[in-house]
Tab-separated table of C-alpha atoms and ligand atoms in Angstrom:
chain	number	residue	atom	x	y	z
A	42	UNK	CA	109.824	72.173	0.972
A	43	UNK	CA	108.291	69.002	-0.236
A	44	UNK	CA	107.951	65.903	2.352
A	45	UNK	CA	106.923	62.740	2.304
A	46	UNK	CA	106.906	59.823	4.632
A	47	UNK	CA	106.531	55.823	4.588
A	48	UNK	CA	105.880	53.561	7.313
A	49	UNK	CA	107.856	49.875	8.180
A	50	UNK	CA	106.510	46.787	7.500
A	51	UNK	CA	106.401	42.978	9.131
A	52	UNK	CA	105.788	40.058	7.638
A	53	UNK	CA	103.287	37.794	9.755
A	54	UNK	CA	103.627	34.854	7.677
A	55	UNK	CA	104.779	33.222	4.271
A	56	UNK	CA	108.275	34.814	4.209
A	57	UNK	CA	110.746	32.853	1.678
A	58	UNK	CA	107.888	30.639	0.198
A	59	UNK	CA	106.426	34.057	-1.023
A	60	UNK	CA	109.206	34.076	-3.622
A	61	UNK	CA	108.194	30.690	-4.848
A	62	UNK	CA	104.488	32.138	-5.532
A	63	UNK	CA	103.093	30.919	-2.251
A	64	UNK	CA	100.705	33.359	-0.189
A	65	UNK	CA	102.458	35.840	2.302
A	66	UNK	CA	100.679	38.140	4.894
A	67	UNK	CA	102.654	41.334	6.002
A	68	UNK	CA	101.197	44.734	7.663
A	69	UNK	CA	102.602	48.320	8.067
A	70	UNK	CA	104.394	49.311	11.323
A	71	UNK	CA	104.018	53.190	11.745
A	72	UNK	CA	105.586	53.356	14.809
A	73	UNK	CA	108.987	53.584	12.518
A	74	UNK	CA	109.188	55.556	9.409
A	75	UNK	CA	111.242	56.984	6.711
A	76	UNK	CA	110.917	60.838	6.087
A	77	UNK	CA	112.168	62.773	3.030
A	78	UNK	CA	112.313	66.407	2.834
A	79	UNK	CA	113.321	68.350	-0.502
A	80	UNK	CA	114.333	71.535	-0.850
A	81	UNK	CA	115.628	73.476	-3.563
A	82	UNK	CA	119.527	73.558	-3.948
A	83	UNK	CA	122.187	75.697	-4.611
A	84	UNK	CA	124.602	75.387	-7.865
A	85	UNK	CA	123.906	72.162	-9.807
A	86	UNK	CA	123.144	68.714	-8.801
A	87	UNK	CA	121.168	66.719	-6.596
A	88	UNK	CA	122.747	66.226	-2.775
A	89	UNK	CA	121.949	63.691	-1.123
A	90	UNK	CA	122.180	63.995	3.204
A	91	UNK	CA	121.268	60.900	4.822
A	92	UNK	CA	122.435	61.340	8.885
A	93	UNK	CA	121.223	57.962	9.930
A	94	UNK	CA	123.627	56.096	7.814
A	95	UNK	CA	126.149	58.821	7.976
A	96	UNK	CA	125.705	59.923	4.186
A	97	UNK	CA	126.502	63.397	2.636
A	98	UNK	CA	127.222	63.228	-0.638
A	99	UNK	CA	126.107	64.466	-4.680
A	100	UNK	CA	124.291	61.923	-5.774
A	101	UNK	CA	126.347	61.903	-9.200
A	102	UNK	CA	129.288	60.811	-6.297
A	103	UNK	CA	127.204	57.187	-5.958
A	104	UNK	CA	127.448	53.856	-7.923
A	105	UNK	CA	125.436	53.382	-10.554
A	106	UNK	CA	123.660	50.580	-8.808
A	107	UNK	CA	123.209	52.209	-5.493
A	108	UNK	CA	119.631	52.074	-4.832
A	109	UNK	CA	119.465	55.635	-3.790
A	110	UNK	CA	120.745	57.076	-6.954
A	111	UNK	CA	118.538	53.990	-8.939
A	112	UNK	CA	115.303	55.341	-7.185
A	113	UNK	CA	115.838	58.974	-7.860
A	114	UNK	CA	117.031	58.641	-11.468
A	115	UNK	CA	114.105	56.302	-12.235
A	116	UNK	CA	111.539	58.967	-10.738
A	117	UNK	CA	113.224	61.689	-12.879
A	118	UNK	CA	112.796	59.698	-16.011
A	119	UNK	CA	109.357	58.608	-15.102
A	120	UNK	CA	108.306	62.629	-14.801
A	121	UNK	CA	110.342	62.990	-17.999
A	122	UNK	CA	113.018	65.488	-16.254
A	123	UNK	CA	116.226	65.111	-17.928
A	124	UNK	CA	118.336	67.805	-16.714
A	125	UNK	CA	119.677	67.302	-13.071
A	126	UNK	CA	117.613	69.693	-10.843
A	127	UNK	CA	119.674	71.565	-8.226
A	128	UNK	CA	118.114	69.716	-5.074
A	129	UNK	CA	118.791	68.337	-1.680
A	130	UNK	CA	117.055	65.442	-0.903
A	131	UNK	CA	117.003	64.832	3.173
A	132	UNK	CA	116.290	61.457	4.290
A	133	UNK	CA	115.639	60.575	7.962
A	134	UNK	CA	114.670	57.230	9.025
A	135	UNK	CA	113.357	55.637	12.478
A	136	UNK	CA	113.474	52.201	10.419
A	137	UNK	CA	116.814	50.048	11.401
A	138	UNK	CA	118.488	48.680	8.377
A	139	UNK	CA	118.883	44.783	7.413
A	140	UNK	CA	116.705	43.907	9.813
A	141	UNK	CA	113.407	42.981	8.522
A	142	UNK	CA	111.217	46.168	8.578
A	143	UNK	CA	111.466	47.024	5.163
A	144	UNK	CA	113.833	50.021	5.469
A	145	UNK	CA	114.648	49.922	1.659
A	146	UNK	CA	111.261	49.825	0.315
A	147	UNK	CA	110.349	52.516	2.651
A	148	UNK	CA	113.105	55.035	1.359
A	149	UNK	CA	112.487	54.533	-2.081
A	150	UNK	CA	108.493	55.080	-1.514
A	151	UNK	CA	109.274	58.121	0.400
A	152	UNK	CA	111.599	59.280	-2.002
A	153	UNK	CA	109.454	58.867	-5.079
A	154	UNK	CA	106.405	60.348	-3.586
A	155	UNK	CA	108.767	63.754	-2.283
A	156	UNK	CA	109.908	64.000	-5.802
A	157	UNK	CA	106.667	63.623	-7.310
A	158	UNK	CA	105.217	66.459	-4.807
A	159	UNK	CA	108.170	68.686	-5.571
A	160	UNK	CA	107.802	68.582	-9.028
A	161	UNK	CA	103.701	68.724	-9.102
A	162	UNK	CA	103.208	65.397	-10.550
A	163	UNK	CA	100.641	63.106	-9.885
A	164	UNK	CA	101.585	59.641	-9.199
A	165	UNK	CA	99.291	56.538	-8.486
A	166	UNK	CA	100.263	53.860	-6.224
A	167	UNK	CA	100.518	51.249	-8.984
A	168	UNK	CA	103.612	53.461	-10.431
A	169	UNK	CA	104.753	53.856	-6.812
A	170	UNK	CA	104.882	50.470	-6.184
A	171	UNK	CA	106.231	49.429	-9.485
A	172	UNK	CA	109.463	51.797	-9.161
A	173	UNK	CA	109.959	50.758	-5.767
A	174	UNK	CA	109.798	47.190	-6.940
A	175	UNK	CA	112.437	48.108	-9.590
A	176	UNK	CA	115.011	49.160	-7.041
A	177	UNK	CA	114.231	46.305	-4.630
A	178	UNK	CA	115.595	44.121	-7.421
A	179	UNK	CA	119.160	46.056	-6.790
A	180	UNK	CA	118.866	45.324	-3.072
A	181	UNK	CA	117.559	41.706	-3.272
A	182	UNK	CA	118.441	40.195	-6.487
A	183	UNK	CA	115.015	38.193	-6.618
A	184	UNK	CA	112.362	40.032	-4.349
A	185	UNK	CA	108.890	38.749	-4.397
A	186	UNK	CA	107.758	42.451	-4.232
A	187	UNK	CA	105.917	42.045	-0.752
A	188	UNK	CA	107.968	44.878	0.806
A	189	UNK	CA	107.391	47.686	-1.397
A	190	UNK	CA	103.417	46.612	-1.750
A	191	UNK	CA	102.690	46.564	1.950
A	192	UNK	CA	104.800	50.139	2.301
A	193	UNK	CA	103.151	51.660	-0.958
A	194	UNK	CA	99.921	50.910	0.161
A	195	UNK	CA	100.045	51.414	4.046
A	196	UNK	CA	97.689	48.609	4.584
A	197	UNK	CA	97.557	44.851	5.507
A	198	UNK	CA	98.159	42.874	2.542
A	199	UNK	CA	97.453	39.040	1.429
A	200	UNK	CA	100.358	38.968	-1.229
A	201	UNK	CA	101.115	36.538	-4.193
A	202	UNK	CA	103.637	37.379	-6.060
A	203	UNK	CA	102.753	38.917	-9.647
A	204	UNK	CA	99.323	38.947	-8.839
A	205	UNK	CA	97.152	41.989	-8.159
A	206	UNK	CA	97.209	43.312	-4.689
A	207	UNK	CA	94.746	41.937	-2.083
A	208	UNK	CA	94.207	44.268	1.378
A	209	UNK	CA	93.073	42.391	4.421
A	210	UNK	CA	89.966	42.944	6.351
A	211	UNK	CA	90.997	42.854	10.002
A	212	UNK	CA	87.815	42.049	11.908
A	213	UNK	CA	89.406	42.260	15.132
A	214	UNK	CA	92.391	44.412	15.839
A	215	UNK	CA	95.408	42.066	17.439
A	216	UNK	CA	98.769	43.185	19.046
A	217	UNK	CA	102.117	42.251	18.206
A	218	UNK	CA	105.581	42.570	19.964
A	219	UNK	CA	108.158	42.929	17.518
A	220	UNK	CA	111.718	42.410	18.827
A	221	UNK	CA	115.114	43.167	17.223
A	222	UNK	CA	117.954	40.733	17.491
A	223	UNK	CA	120.721	43.418	16.424
A	224	UNK	CA	122.062	41.087	14.177
A	225	UNK	CA	122.316	42.737	10.689
A	226	UNK	CA	121.288	39.926	8.163
A	227	UNK	CA	121.021	40.911	4.499
A	228	UNK	CA	117.724	39.221	2.794
A	229	UNK	CA	119.995	38.658	-0.284
A	230	UNK	CA	121.676	36.272	1.545
A	231	UNK	CA	119.265	34.018	3.300
A	232	UNK	CA	117.334	33.920	-0.076
A	233	UNK	CA	120.120	32.586	-2.058
A	234	UNK	CA	120.690	29.942	0.724
A	235	UNK	CA	117.034	28.847	0.154
A	236	UNK	CA	117.579	28.938	-3.503
A	237	UNK	CA	120.414	26.625	-2.954
A	238	UNK	CA	118.300	24.351	-0.774
A	239	UNK	CA	115.672	24.159	-3.112
A	240	UNK	CA	117.757	23.517	-6.194
A	241	UNK	CA	119.418	20.441	-4.601
A	242	UNK	CA	116.151	18.876	-3.553
A	243	UNK	CA	113.054	20.797	-5.375
A	244	UNK	CA	110.742	18.305	-4.566
A	245	UNK	CA	111.318	18.436	-0.753
A	246	UNK	CA	110.955	22.209	-0.562
A	247	UNK	CA	108.077	22.418	-2.680
A	248	UNK	CA	106.178	20.632	0.093
A	249	UNK	CA	107.517	22.881	2.846
A	250	UNK	CA	106.500	26.028	0.598
A	251	UNK	CA	102.733	24.278	0.503
A	252	UNK	CA	102.826	24.144	3.864
A	253	UNK	CA	103.759	27.525	4.584
A	254	UNK	CA	101.047	28.786	1.638
A	255	UNK	CA	98.420	26.680	3.677
A	256	UNK	CA	99.619	28.649	6.770
A	257	UNK	CA	99.419	31.896	5.156
A	258	UNK	CA	95.742	31.199	4.053
A	259	UNK	CA	94.416	30.101	7.515
A	260	UNK	CA	96.178	32.849	9.180
A	261	UNK	CA	94.052	35.435	6.201
A	262	UNK	CA	90.860	33.699	7.412
A	263	UNK	CA	91.783	34.160	11.099
A	264	UNK	CA	92.047	37.705	10.396
A	265	UNK	CA	89.161	38.048	8.150
A	266	UNK	CA	86.936	35.964	10.857
A	267	UNK	CA	88.019	38.287	13.984
A	268	UNK	CA	90.013	34.703	15.298
A	269	UNK	CA	93.176	36.316	16.029
A	270	UNK	CA	94.182	33.717	18.599
A	271	UNK	CA	94.259	31.198	16.023
A	272	UNK	CA	97.169	32.638	14.557
A	273	UNK	CA	99.392	31.511	17.304
A	274	UNK	CA	99.675	28.108	16.582
A	275	UNK	CA	99.865	29.045	12.979
A	276	UNK	CA	103.093	31.184	13.860
A	277	UNK	CA	104.830	28.249	15.763
A	278	UNK	CA	104.446	26.077	12.814
A	279	UNK	CA	105.639	28.585	10.233
A	280	UNK	CA	108.453	29.288	12.497
A	281	UNK	CA	109.327	25.354	12.667
A	282	UNK	CA	109.303	25.235	8.853
A	283	UNK	CA	111.643	28.369	9.195
A	284	UNK	CA	113.841	26.420	10.798
A	285	UNK	CA	114.080	23.991	8.750
A	286	UNK	CA	114.780	26.220	5.970
A	287	UNK	CA	117.961	26.904	8.308
A	288	UNK	CA	116.998	30.892	8.257
A	289	UNK	CA	116.696	31.017	12.163
A	290	UNK	CA	119.461	31.357	14.059
A	291	UNK	CA	120.357	30.929	17.638
A	292	UNK	CA	119.399	34.432	18.757
A	293	UNK	CA	116.087	34.419	16.952
A	294	UNK	CA	115.215	31.087	18.685
A	295	UNK	CA	116.077	32.161	21.785
A	296	UNK	CA	113.868	35.122	21.137
A	297	UNK	CA	110.866	33.160	19.941
A	298	UNK	CA	111.458	30.746	23.377
A	299	UNK	CA	111.587	33.538	25.376
A	300	UNK	CA	108.536	35.009	23.714
A	301	UNK	CA	106.447	31.830	24.172
A	302	UNK	CA	107.531	31.132	28.051
A	303	UNK	CA	106.279	34.724	28.851
A	304	UNK	CA	103.063	34.616	27.814
A	305	UNK	CA	102.831	35.067	23.879
A	306	UNK	CA	100.238	32.954	22.085
A	307	UNK	CA	102.687	32.342	19.047
A	308	UNK	CA	106.205	33.528	17.883
A	309	UNK	CA	108.422	33.388	14.653
A	310	UNK	CA	111.178	35.393	12.956
A	311	UNK	CA	109.870	37.928	10.568
A	312	UNK	CA	111.209	38.527	7.284
A	313	UNK	CA	114.927	37.161	5.796
A	314	UNK	CA	115.854	35.593	9.183
A	315	UNK	CA	119.219	34.417	10.273
A	316	UNK	CA	119.009	37.992	12.591
A	317	UNK	CA	117.053	40.870	12.315
A	318	UNK	CA	113.065	40.762	14.156
A	319	UNK	CA	111.260	38.315	15.275
A	320	UNK	CA	107.410	38.906	15.959
A	321	UNK	CA	104.849	37.417	19.128
A	322	UNK	CA	101.346	37.423	18.703
A	323	UNK	CA	100.248	38.431	22.213
A	324	UNK	CA	97.111	39.255	24.208
A	325	UNK	CA	97.055	43.012	24.696
A	326	UNK	CA	97.583	42.830	28.344
A	327	UNK	CA	100.496	40.654	27.970
A	328	UNK	CA	102.377	42.940	25.490
A	329	UNK	CA	104.650	44.883	27.896
A	330	UNK	CA	105.494	41.588	30.120
A	331	UNK	CA	106.408	40.069	26.801
A	332	UNK	CA	108.470	42.779	25.376
A	333	UNK	CA	110.262	43.128	28.795
A	334	UNK	CA	111.243	39.601	28.761
A	335	UNK	CA	112.296	39.873	25.135
A	336	UNK	CA	114.690	43.141	26.100
A	337	UNK	CA	115.755	40.876	29.299
A	338	UNK	CA	116.980	38.351	27.050
A	339	UNK	CA	118.917	40.460	24.695
A	340	UNK	CA	116.552	42.252	22.476
A	341	UNK	CA	118.189	45.522	21.065
A	342	UNK	CA	114.562	47.347	20.902
A	343	UNK	CA	110.969	46.207	21.040
A	344	UNK	CA	108.115	47.748	19.110
A	345	UNK	CA	104.258	46.849	20.241
A	346	UNK	CA	102.061	47.372	17.201
A	347	UNK	CA	98.435	46.574	17.109
A	348	UNK	CA	97.137	45.785	13.422
A	349	UNK	CA	93.614	46.997	12.611
B	415	PMV	O1	113.990	40.444	5.307
B	415	PMV	P1	112.616	41.379	4.462
B	415	PMV	O2	111.813	41.728	5.600
B	415	PMV	O3	113.196	42.282	3.364
B	415	PMV	O4	111.901	40.273	3.596
B	415	PMV	C1	112.233	39.378	3.202
B	415	PMV	C2	111.167	38.255	2.684
B	415	PMV	C3	111.501	37.263	1.770
B	415	PMV	O5	110.369	36.429	1.757
B	415	PMV	C4	112.433	36.467	2.603
B	415	PMV	C5	112.098	37.677	0.371
B	415	PMV	C6	111.101	38.039	-0.474
B	415	PMV	O6	111.457	39.003	-1.789
B	415	PMV	O7	110.038	38.165	-0.330
């Protein structure tokens, strides 16, 4: 059996503006992950077994634009494997879907690496990242590439679209509480709506994106200087700009307020918005209190993660 695993991720700063060339910061979340196991199958063809999404099917029965089919076919092409091998690919994931934790990219990265292990192929991180990015385009339309990058490299990243990856040196670890609104929100839709806003008044929205870019740069400095508390106010300002962009929601806003009133240093939505997850920067001793308050106010799930 060949196996591979990929973590989830959260965006700390810069979502949406990153699609327009501004920097964003994202970190892996290892508490959630996608695990892929590949075994020799019987008969012919590739069988997919993904119990979390109640999917059990032959690969050939999926539509040609299905991201699972696409990542498997693209990877086999990369390895110059033309005949359809007899395999069972089992996908197990604890990353909630459509909630800003990078489930789609994690599935792609884990499948690519499991197939590489199965066929004894060496594949470097850049190639994994590129393949996963090609598949992200099917999920999102115009993705920046931040999800596949942070998940492939599994390190905190300072990301600028189409620029070489820059990993972040975290001088002092900091603690984030992640809370899920439980509302599924496809990123493609919020990205499309921001595109419409931008098209209606590019000058105005370019200025907003500039401000978000400045926030991401300031946050990088704070992280690299070990001044993590400085990120609290930066998160609050970033959240206000995301609200202006109409990608927050009453549920996200409520959890942001609850996080702040229960002791967080700062809080904001994370990812595409409109639902999915929010994040709160906390002193380690406050993590449990903030997480409880969020659950008490309707969060479906919370994860406490230390970024280091
Ligand atoms: O919803 P997520 O976590 O996949 O993040 C999307 C981030 C956006 O900036 C909104 C889109 C993108 O492609 O970067």
